[in-house]
PDB file of C-alpha atoms and ligand atoms in Angstrom:
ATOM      1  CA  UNK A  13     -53.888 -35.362  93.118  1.00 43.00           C
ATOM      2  CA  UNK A  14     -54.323 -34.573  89.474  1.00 42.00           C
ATOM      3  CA  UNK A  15     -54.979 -38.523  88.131  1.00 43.00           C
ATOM      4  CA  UNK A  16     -58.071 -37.748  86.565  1.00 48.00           C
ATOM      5  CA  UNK A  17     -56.636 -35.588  84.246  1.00 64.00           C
ATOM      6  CA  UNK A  18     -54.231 -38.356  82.743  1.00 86.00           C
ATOM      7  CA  UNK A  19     -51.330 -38.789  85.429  1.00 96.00           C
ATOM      8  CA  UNK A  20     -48.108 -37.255  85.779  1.00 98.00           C
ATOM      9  CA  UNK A  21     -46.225 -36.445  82.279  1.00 98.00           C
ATOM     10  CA  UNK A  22     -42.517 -36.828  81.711  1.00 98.00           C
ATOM     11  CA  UNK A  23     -41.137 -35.327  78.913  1.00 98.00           C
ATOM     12  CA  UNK A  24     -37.989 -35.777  77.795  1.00 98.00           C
ATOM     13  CA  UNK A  25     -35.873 -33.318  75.206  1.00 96.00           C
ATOM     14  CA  UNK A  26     -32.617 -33.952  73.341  1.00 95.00           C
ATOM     15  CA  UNK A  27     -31.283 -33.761  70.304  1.00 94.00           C
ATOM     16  CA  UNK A  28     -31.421 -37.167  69.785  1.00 97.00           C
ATOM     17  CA  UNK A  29     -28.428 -37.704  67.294  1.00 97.00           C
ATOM     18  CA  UNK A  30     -28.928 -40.045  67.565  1.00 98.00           C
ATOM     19  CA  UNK A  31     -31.420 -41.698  70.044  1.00 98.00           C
ATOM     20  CA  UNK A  32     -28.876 -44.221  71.768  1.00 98.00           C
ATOM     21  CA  UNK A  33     -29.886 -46.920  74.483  1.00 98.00           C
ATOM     22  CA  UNK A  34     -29.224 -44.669  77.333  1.00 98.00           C
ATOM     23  CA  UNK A  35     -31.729 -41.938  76.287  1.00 98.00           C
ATOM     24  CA  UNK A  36     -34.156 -45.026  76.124  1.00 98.00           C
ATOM     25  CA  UNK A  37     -33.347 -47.018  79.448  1.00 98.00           C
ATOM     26  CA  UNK A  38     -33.064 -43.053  81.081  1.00 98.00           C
ATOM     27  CA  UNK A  39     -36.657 -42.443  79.868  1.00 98.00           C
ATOM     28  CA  UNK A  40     -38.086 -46.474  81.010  1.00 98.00           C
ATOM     29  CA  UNK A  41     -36.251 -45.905  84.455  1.00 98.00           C
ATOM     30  CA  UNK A  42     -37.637 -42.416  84.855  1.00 98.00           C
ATOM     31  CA  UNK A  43     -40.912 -43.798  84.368  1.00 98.00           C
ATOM     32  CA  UNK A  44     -40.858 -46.911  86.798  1.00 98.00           C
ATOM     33  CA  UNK A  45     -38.887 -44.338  89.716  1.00 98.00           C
ATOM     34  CA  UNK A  46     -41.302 -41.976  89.198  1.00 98.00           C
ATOM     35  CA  UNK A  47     -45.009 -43.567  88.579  1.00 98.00           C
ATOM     36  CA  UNK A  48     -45.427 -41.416  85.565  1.00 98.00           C
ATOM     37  CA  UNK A  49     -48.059 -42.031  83.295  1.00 98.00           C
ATOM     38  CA  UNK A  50     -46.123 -41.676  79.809  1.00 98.00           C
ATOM     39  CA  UNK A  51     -42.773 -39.963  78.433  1.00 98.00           C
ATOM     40  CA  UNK A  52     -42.789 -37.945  75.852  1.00 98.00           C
ATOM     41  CA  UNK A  53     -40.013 -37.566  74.048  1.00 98.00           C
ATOM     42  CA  UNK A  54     -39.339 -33.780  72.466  1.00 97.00           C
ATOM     43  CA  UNK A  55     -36.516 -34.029  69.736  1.00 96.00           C
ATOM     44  CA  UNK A  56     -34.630 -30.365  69.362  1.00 93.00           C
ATOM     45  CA  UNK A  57     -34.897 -28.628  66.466  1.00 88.00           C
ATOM     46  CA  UNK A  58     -32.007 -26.476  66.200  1.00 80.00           C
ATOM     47  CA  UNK A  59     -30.356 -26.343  70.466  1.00 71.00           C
ATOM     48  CA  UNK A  60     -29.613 -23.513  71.478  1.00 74.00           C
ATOM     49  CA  UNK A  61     -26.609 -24.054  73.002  1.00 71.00           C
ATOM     50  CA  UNK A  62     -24.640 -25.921  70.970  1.00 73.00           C
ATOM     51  CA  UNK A  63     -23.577 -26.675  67.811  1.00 78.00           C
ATOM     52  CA  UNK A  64     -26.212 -27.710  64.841  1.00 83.00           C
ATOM     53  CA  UNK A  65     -27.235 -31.459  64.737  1.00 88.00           C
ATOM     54  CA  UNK A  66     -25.639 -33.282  62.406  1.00 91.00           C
ATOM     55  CA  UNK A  67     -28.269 -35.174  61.468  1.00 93.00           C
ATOM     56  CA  UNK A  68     -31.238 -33.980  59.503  1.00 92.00           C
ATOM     57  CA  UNK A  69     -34.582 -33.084  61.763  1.00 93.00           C
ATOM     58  CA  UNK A  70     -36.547 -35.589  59.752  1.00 95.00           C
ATOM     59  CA  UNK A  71     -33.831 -38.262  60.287  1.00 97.00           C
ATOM     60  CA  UNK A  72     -33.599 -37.905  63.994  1.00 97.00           C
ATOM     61  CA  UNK A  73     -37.367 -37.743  64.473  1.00 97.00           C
ATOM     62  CA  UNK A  74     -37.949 -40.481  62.183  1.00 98.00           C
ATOM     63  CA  UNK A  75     -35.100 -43.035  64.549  1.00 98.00           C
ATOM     64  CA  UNK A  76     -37.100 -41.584  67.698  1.00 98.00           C
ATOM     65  CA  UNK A  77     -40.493 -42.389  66.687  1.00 98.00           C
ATOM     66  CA  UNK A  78     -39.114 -46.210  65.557  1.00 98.00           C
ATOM     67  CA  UNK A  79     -37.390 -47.064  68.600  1.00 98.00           C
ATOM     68  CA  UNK A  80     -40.574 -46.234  70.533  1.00 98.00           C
ATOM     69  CA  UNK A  81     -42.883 -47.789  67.719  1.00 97.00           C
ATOM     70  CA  UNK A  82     -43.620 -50.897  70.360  1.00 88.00           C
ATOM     71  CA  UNK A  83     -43.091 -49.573  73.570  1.00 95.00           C
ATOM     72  CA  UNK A  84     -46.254 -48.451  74.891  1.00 95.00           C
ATOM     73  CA  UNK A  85     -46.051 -45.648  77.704  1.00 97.00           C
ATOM     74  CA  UNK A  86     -43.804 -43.476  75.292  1.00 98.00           C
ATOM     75  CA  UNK A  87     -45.097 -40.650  72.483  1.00 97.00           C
ATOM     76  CA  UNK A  88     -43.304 -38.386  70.513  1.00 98.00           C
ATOM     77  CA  UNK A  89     -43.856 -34.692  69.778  1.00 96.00           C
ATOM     78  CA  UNK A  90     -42.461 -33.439  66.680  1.00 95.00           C
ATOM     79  CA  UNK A  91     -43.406 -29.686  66.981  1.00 92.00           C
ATOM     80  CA  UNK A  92     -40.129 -28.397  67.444  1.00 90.00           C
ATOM     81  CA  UNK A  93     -37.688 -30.577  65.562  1.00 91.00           C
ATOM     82  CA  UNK A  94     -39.938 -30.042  62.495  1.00 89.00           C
ATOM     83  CA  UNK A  95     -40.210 -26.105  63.275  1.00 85.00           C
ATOM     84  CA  UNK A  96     -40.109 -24.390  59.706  1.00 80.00           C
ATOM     85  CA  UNK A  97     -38.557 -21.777  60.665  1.00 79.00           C
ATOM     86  CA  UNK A  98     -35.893 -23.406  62.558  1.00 78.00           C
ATOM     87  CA  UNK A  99     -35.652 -21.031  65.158  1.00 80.00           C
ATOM     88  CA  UNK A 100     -33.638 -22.118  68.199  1.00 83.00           C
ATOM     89  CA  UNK A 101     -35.161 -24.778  71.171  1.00 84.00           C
ATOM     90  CA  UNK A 102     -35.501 -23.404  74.595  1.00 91.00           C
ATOM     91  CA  UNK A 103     -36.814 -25.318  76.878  1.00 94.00           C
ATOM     92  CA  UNK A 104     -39.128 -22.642  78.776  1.00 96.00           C
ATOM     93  CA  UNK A 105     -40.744 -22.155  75.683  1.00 94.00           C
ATOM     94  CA  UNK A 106     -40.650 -26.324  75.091  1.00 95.00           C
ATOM     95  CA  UNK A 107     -42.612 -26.374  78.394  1.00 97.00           C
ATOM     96  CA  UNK A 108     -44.392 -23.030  78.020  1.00 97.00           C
ATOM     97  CA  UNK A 109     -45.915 -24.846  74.914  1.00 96.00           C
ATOM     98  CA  UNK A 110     -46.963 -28.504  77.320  1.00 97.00           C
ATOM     99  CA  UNK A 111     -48.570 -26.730  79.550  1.00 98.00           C
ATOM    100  CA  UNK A 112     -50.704 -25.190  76.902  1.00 97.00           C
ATOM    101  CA  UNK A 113     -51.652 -28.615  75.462  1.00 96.00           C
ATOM    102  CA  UNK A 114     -52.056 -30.490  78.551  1.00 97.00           C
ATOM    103  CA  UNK A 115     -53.710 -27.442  80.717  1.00 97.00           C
ATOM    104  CA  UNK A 116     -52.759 -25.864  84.332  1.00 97.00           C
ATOM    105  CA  UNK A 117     -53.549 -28.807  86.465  1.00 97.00           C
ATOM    106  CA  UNK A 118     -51.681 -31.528  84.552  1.00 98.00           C
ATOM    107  CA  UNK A 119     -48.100 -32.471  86.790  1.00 98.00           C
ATOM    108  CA  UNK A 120     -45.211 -32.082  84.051  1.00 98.00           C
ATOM    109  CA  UNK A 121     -41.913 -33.393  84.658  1.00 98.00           C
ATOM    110  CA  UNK A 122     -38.527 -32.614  83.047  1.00 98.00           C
ATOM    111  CA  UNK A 123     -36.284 -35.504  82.325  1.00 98.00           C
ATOM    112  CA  UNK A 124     -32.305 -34.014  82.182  1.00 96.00           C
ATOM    113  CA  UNK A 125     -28.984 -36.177  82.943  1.00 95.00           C
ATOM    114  CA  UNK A 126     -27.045 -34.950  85.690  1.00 94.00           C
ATOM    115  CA  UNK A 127     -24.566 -33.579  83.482  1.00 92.00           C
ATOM    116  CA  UNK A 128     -27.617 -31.197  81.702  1.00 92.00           C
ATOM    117  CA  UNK A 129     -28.926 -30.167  85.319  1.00 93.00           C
ATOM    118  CA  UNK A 130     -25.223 -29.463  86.156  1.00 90.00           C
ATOM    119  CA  UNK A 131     -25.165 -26.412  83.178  1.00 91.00           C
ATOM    120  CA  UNK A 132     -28.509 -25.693  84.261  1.00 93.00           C
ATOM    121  CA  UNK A 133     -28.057 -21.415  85.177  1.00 94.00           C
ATOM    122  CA  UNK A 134     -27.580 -21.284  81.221  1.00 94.00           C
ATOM    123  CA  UNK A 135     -30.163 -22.090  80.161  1.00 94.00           C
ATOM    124  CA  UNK A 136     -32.206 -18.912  78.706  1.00 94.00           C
ATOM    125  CA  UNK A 137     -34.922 -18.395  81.624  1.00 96.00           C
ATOM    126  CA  UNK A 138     -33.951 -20.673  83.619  1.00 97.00           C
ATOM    127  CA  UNK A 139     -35.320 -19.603  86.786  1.00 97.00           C
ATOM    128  CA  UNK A 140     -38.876 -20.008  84.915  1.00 98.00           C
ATOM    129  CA  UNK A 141     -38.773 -23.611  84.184  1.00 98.00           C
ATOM    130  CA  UNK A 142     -39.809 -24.296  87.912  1.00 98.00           C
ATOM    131  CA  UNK A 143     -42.866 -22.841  87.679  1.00 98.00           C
ATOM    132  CA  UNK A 144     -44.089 -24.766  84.419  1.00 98.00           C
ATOM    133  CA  UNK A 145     -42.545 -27.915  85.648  1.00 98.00           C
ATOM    134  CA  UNK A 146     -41.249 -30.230  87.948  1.00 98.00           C
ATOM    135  CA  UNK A 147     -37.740 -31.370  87.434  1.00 98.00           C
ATOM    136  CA  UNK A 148     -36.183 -35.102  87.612  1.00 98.00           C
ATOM    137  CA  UNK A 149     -32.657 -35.394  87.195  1.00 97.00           C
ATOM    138  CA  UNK A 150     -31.028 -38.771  86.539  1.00 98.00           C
ATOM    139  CA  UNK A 151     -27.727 -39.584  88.005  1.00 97.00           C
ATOM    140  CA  UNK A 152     -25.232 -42.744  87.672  1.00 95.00           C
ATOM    141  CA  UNK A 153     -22.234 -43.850  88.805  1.00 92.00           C
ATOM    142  CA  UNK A 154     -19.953 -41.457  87.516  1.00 89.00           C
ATOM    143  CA  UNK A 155     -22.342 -38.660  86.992  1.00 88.00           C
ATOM    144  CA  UNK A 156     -23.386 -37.621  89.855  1.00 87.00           C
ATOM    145  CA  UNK A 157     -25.503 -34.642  90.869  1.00 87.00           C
ATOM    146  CA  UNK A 158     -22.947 -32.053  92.074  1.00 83.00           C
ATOM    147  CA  UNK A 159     -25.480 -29.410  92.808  1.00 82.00           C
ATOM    148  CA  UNK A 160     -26.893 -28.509  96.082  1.00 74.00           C
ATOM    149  CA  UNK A 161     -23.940 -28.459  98.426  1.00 75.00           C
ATOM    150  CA  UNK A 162     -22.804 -24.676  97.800  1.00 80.00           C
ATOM    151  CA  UNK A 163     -24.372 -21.524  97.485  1.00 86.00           C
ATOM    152  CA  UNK A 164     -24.828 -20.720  93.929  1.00 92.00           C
ATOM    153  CA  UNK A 165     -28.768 -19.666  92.801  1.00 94.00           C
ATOM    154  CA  UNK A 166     -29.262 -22.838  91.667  1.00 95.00           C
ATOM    155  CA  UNK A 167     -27.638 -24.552  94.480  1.00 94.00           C
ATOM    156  CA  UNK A 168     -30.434 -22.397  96.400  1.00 94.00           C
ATOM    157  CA  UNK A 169     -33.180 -23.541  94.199  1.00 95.00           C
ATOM    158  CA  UNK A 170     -32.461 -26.914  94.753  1.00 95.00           C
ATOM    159  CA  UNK A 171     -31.994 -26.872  98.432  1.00 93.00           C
ATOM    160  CA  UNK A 172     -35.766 -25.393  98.875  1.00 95.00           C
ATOM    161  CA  UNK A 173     -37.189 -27.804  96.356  1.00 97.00           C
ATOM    162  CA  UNK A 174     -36.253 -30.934  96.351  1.00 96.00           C
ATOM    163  CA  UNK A 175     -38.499 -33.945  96.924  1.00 96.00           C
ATOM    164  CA  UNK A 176     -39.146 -37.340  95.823  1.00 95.00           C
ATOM    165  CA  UNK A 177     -41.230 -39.064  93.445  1.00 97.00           C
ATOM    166  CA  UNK A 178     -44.055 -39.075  95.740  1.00 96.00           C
ATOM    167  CA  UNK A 179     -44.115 -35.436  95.530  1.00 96.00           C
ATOM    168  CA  UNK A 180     -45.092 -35.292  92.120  1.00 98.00           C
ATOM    169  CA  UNK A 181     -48.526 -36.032  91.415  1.00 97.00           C
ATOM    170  CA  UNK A 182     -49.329 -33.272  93.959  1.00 96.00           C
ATOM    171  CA  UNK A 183     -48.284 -30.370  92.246  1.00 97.00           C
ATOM    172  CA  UNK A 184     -48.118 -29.244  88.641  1.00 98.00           C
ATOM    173  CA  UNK A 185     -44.601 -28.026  89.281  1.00 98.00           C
ATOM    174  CA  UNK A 186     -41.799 -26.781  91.240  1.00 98.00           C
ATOM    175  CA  UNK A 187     -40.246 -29.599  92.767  1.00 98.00           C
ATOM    176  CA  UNK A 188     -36.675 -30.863  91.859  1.00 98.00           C
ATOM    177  CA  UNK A 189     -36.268 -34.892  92.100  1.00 98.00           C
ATOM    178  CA  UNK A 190     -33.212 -37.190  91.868  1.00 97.00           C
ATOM    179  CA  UNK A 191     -33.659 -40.667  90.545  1.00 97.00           C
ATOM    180  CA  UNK A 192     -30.637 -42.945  90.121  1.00 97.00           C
ATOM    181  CA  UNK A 193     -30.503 -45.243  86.530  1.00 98.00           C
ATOM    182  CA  UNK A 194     -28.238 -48.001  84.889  1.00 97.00           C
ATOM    183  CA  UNK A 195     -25.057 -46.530  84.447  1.00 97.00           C
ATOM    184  CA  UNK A 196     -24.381 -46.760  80.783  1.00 97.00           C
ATOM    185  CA  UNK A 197     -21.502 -44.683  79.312  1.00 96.00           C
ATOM    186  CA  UNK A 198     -22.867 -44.055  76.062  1.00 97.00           C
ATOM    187  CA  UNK A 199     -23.125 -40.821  73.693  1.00 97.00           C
ATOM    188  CA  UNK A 200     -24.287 -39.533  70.698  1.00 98.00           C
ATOM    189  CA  UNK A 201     -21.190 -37.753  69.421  1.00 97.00           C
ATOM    190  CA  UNK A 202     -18.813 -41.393  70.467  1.00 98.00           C
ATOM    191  CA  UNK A 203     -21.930 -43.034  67.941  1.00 98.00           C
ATOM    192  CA  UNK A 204     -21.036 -40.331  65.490  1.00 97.00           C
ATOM    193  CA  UNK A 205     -17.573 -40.557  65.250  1.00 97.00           C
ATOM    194  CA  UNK A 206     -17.864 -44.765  65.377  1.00 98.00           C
ATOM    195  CA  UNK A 207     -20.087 -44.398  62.298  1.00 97.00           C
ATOM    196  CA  UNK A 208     -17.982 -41.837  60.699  1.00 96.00           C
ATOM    197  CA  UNK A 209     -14.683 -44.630  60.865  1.00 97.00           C
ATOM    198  CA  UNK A 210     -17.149 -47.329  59.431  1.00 96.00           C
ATOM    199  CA  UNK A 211     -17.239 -49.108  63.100  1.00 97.00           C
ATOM    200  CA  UNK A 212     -20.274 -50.933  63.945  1.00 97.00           C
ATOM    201  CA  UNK A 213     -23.209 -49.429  67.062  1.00 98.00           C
ATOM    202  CA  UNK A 214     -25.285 -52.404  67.451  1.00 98.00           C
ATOM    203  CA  UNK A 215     -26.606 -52.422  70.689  1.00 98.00           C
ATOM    204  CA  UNK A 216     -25.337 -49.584  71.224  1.00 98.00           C
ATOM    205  CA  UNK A 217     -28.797 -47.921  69.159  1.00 98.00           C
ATOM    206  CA  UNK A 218     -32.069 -49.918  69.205  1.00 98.00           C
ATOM    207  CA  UNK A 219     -32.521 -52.328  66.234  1.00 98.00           C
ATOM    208  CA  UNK A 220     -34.729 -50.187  64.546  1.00 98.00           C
ATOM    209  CA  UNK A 221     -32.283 -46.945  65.083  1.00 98.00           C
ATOM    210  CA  UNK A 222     -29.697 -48.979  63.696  1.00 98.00           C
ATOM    211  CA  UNK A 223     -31.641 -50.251  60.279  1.00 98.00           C
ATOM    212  CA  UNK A 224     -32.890 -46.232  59.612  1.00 98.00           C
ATOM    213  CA  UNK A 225     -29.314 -45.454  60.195  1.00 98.00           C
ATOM    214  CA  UNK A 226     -27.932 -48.488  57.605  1.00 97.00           C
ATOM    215  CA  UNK A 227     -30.451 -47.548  54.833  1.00 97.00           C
ATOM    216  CA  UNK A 228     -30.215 -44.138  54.891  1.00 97.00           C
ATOM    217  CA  UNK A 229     -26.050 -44.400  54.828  1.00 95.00           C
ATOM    218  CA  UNK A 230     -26.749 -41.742  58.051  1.00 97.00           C
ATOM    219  CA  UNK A 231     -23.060 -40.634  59.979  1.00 97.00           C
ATOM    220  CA  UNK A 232     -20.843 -42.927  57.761  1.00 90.00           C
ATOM    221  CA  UNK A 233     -18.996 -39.382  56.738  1.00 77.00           C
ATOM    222  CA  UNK A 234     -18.201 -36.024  58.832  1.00 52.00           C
ATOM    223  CA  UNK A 235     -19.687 -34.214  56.292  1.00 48.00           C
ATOM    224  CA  UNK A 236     -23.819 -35.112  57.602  1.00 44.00           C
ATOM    225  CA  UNK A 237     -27.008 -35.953  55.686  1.00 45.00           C
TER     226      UNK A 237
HETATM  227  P1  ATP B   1     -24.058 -35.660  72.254  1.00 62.87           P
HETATM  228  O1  ATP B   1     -23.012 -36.709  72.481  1.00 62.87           O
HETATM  229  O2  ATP B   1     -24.336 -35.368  70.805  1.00 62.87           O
HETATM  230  O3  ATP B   1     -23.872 -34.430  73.106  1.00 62.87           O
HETATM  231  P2  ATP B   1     -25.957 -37.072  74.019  1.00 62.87           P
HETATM  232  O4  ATP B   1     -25.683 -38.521  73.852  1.00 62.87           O
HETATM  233  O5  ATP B   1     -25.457 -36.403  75.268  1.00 62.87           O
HETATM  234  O6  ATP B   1     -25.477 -36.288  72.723  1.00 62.87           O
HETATM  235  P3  ATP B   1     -28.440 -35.558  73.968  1.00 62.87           P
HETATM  236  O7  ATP B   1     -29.488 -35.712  72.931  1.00 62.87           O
HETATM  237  O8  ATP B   1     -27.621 -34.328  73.950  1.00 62.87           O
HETATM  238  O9  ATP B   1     -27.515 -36.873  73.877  1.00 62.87           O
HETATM  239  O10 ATP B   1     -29.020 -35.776  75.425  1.00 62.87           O
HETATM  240  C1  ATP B   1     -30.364 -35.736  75.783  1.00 62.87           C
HETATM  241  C2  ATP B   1     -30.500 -36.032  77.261  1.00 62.87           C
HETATM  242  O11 ATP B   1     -30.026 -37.355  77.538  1.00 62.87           O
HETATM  243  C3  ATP B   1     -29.708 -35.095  78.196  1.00 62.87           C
HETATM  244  O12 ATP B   1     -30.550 -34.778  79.306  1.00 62.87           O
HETATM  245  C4  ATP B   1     -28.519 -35.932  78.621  1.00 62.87           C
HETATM  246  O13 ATP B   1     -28.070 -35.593  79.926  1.00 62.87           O
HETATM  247  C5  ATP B   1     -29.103 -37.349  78.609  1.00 62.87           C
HETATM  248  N1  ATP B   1     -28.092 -38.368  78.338  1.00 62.87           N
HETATM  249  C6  ATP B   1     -27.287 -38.457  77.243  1.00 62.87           C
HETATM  250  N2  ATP B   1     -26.478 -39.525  77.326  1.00 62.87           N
HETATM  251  C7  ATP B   1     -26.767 -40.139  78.502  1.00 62.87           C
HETATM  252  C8  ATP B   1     -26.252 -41.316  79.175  1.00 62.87           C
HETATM  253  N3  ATP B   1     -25.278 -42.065  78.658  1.00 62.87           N
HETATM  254  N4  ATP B   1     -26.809 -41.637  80.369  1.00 62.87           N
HETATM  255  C9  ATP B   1     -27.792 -40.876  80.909  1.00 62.87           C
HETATM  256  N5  ATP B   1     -28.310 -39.771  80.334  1.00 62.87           N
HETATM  257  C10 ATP B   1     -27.808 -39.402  79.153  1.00 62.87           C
END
C-alpha cells in the first residue's frame, strides 16, 4: 500500500472545450468507484490527434479551474494547456511528467471514456502508458467497453491486466479497470455548435462554466475566441 505517500491519484486529461457536466460527474464517479484520493484534471494544450481547440488555452483552463473552485478532492494542472511553445499533448509524456512530480511509489490512474480507450493503439507510445500508470476506463449505457474480446495487442493488454478498484492502491501502475458512470449523452462539440446558433447550455455546463462562457461572448460564432 502506498497511503502514506498521499493515496491513489486520478488524473484526468481532455481538452475541455468546454468542461461539460459529464467530464465532471465522470471525474466525481471515478473517484467514489475507485477510493482515489483526488482528480486532477490536465487540460490539453494543443491534442495531438485532432483538430485545434476552439477555444483559447486560457479560456478553457480558466472554466476548468471555476467549476472545481468548491469541490474539494479535485486540482487542476495547467502545465500543458499553458505550454509556450504549444507543442502537441501526449499523454506518455502527460504521465511521464506525474510521475516526476509525485515520485515512483505514488499509484497514478488514467481517467479515459470508453470511447478514448476504444482508439487507444493510436495513441503515440501507447504501449508505455502501462508502465507509468494504471488505467480506469468509464463506460455507460451506450458506450460500452468493446475491447478485450478479440485478439488485437490491446485486446491482449487488457486481457492480462485487468483488475478492479481494489487493485489499485497496490501498485503504481499497470492495471486496466472498468468502472460504470451516469449515462449522460453530452459533448463538447454538440455545446459548441448550440452556442454557435445562440441556443442556451444551462445545465448542460456548471454555473460557473456557463457565466465565463456569457461574459466572455465564448462559442457564440464558428469563427473562436
Ligand atoms: P468533443 O466533443 O470536443 O470531442 P468531448 O465532450 O468528447 O469533446 P473531451 O475533452 O474530448 O470532451 O473528453 C475528455 C474525456 O472525457 C475523454 O476521456 C472522453 O472519453 C470523456 N468524455 C467526454 N464526454 C463524455 C460523456 N458524455 N460521458 C463520459 N465521458 C465523456
Amino acid at each position: 500500500m502506498h497511503e502514506e505517500r498521499g493515496g491513489v491519484l486520478g488524473l484526468f486529461g481532455g481538452t475541455f472545450d468546454p468542461l461539460h457536466v459529464a467530464h465532471l460527474r465522470l471525474a466525481i464517479e471515478a473517484r467514489e468507484a475507485l477510493g482515489l484520493a483526488e482528480v486532477c484534471f490536465i487540460p490539453a494544450g494543443r491534442p495531438a490527434l485532432r483538430d485545434a481547440p476552439q477555444c483559447a488555452a486560457v479560456h478553457r483552463l480558466a472554466m476548468v479551474e471555476r467549476a472545481l473552485a468548491d469541490l474539494p478532492g479535485f486540482s487542476v494542472d495547467a502545465a500543458e494547456v499553458l505550454d509556450p511553445a504549444g507543442r502537441p499533448s501526449y499523454t506518455v509524456e502527460t504521465l511521464e511528467r506525474q510521475r516526476l512530480l509525485h515520485g515512483a511509489q505514488r499509484p497514478l490512474v488514467l481517467l479515459l471514456g470508453a470511447d478514448a480507450f476504444a482508439r487507444f493503439e493510436a495513441w503515440h507510445r501507447w504501449r508505455e502508458l502501462f508502465g507509468l500508470a494504471h488505467i480506469a476506463v468509464a463506460t455507460r449505457a451506450g458506450h460500452e467497453l468493446k475491447v478485450g474480446a478479440g485478439n488485437t495487442a490491446l485486446d491482449r493488454e487488457f486481457a492480462a491486466r485487468q483488475g478492479d478498484a481494489a487493485d489499485l492502491a497496490g501498485a503504481s501502475a499497470g492495471r486496466i479497470v472498468c468502472f460504470a458512470i451516469t449515462a449522460l449523452e453530452i459533448s463538447a462539440t454538440a455545446i459548441r455548435r448550440r452556442l454557435a446558433l445562440g441556443l442556451g447550455v444551462r445545465y448542460l455546463v456548471a454555473d460557473a462554466v456557463l457565466d465565463y462562457i456569457d461574459s466572455h461572448q465564448l462559442y457564440r460564432t464558428s469563427h473562436g475566441h
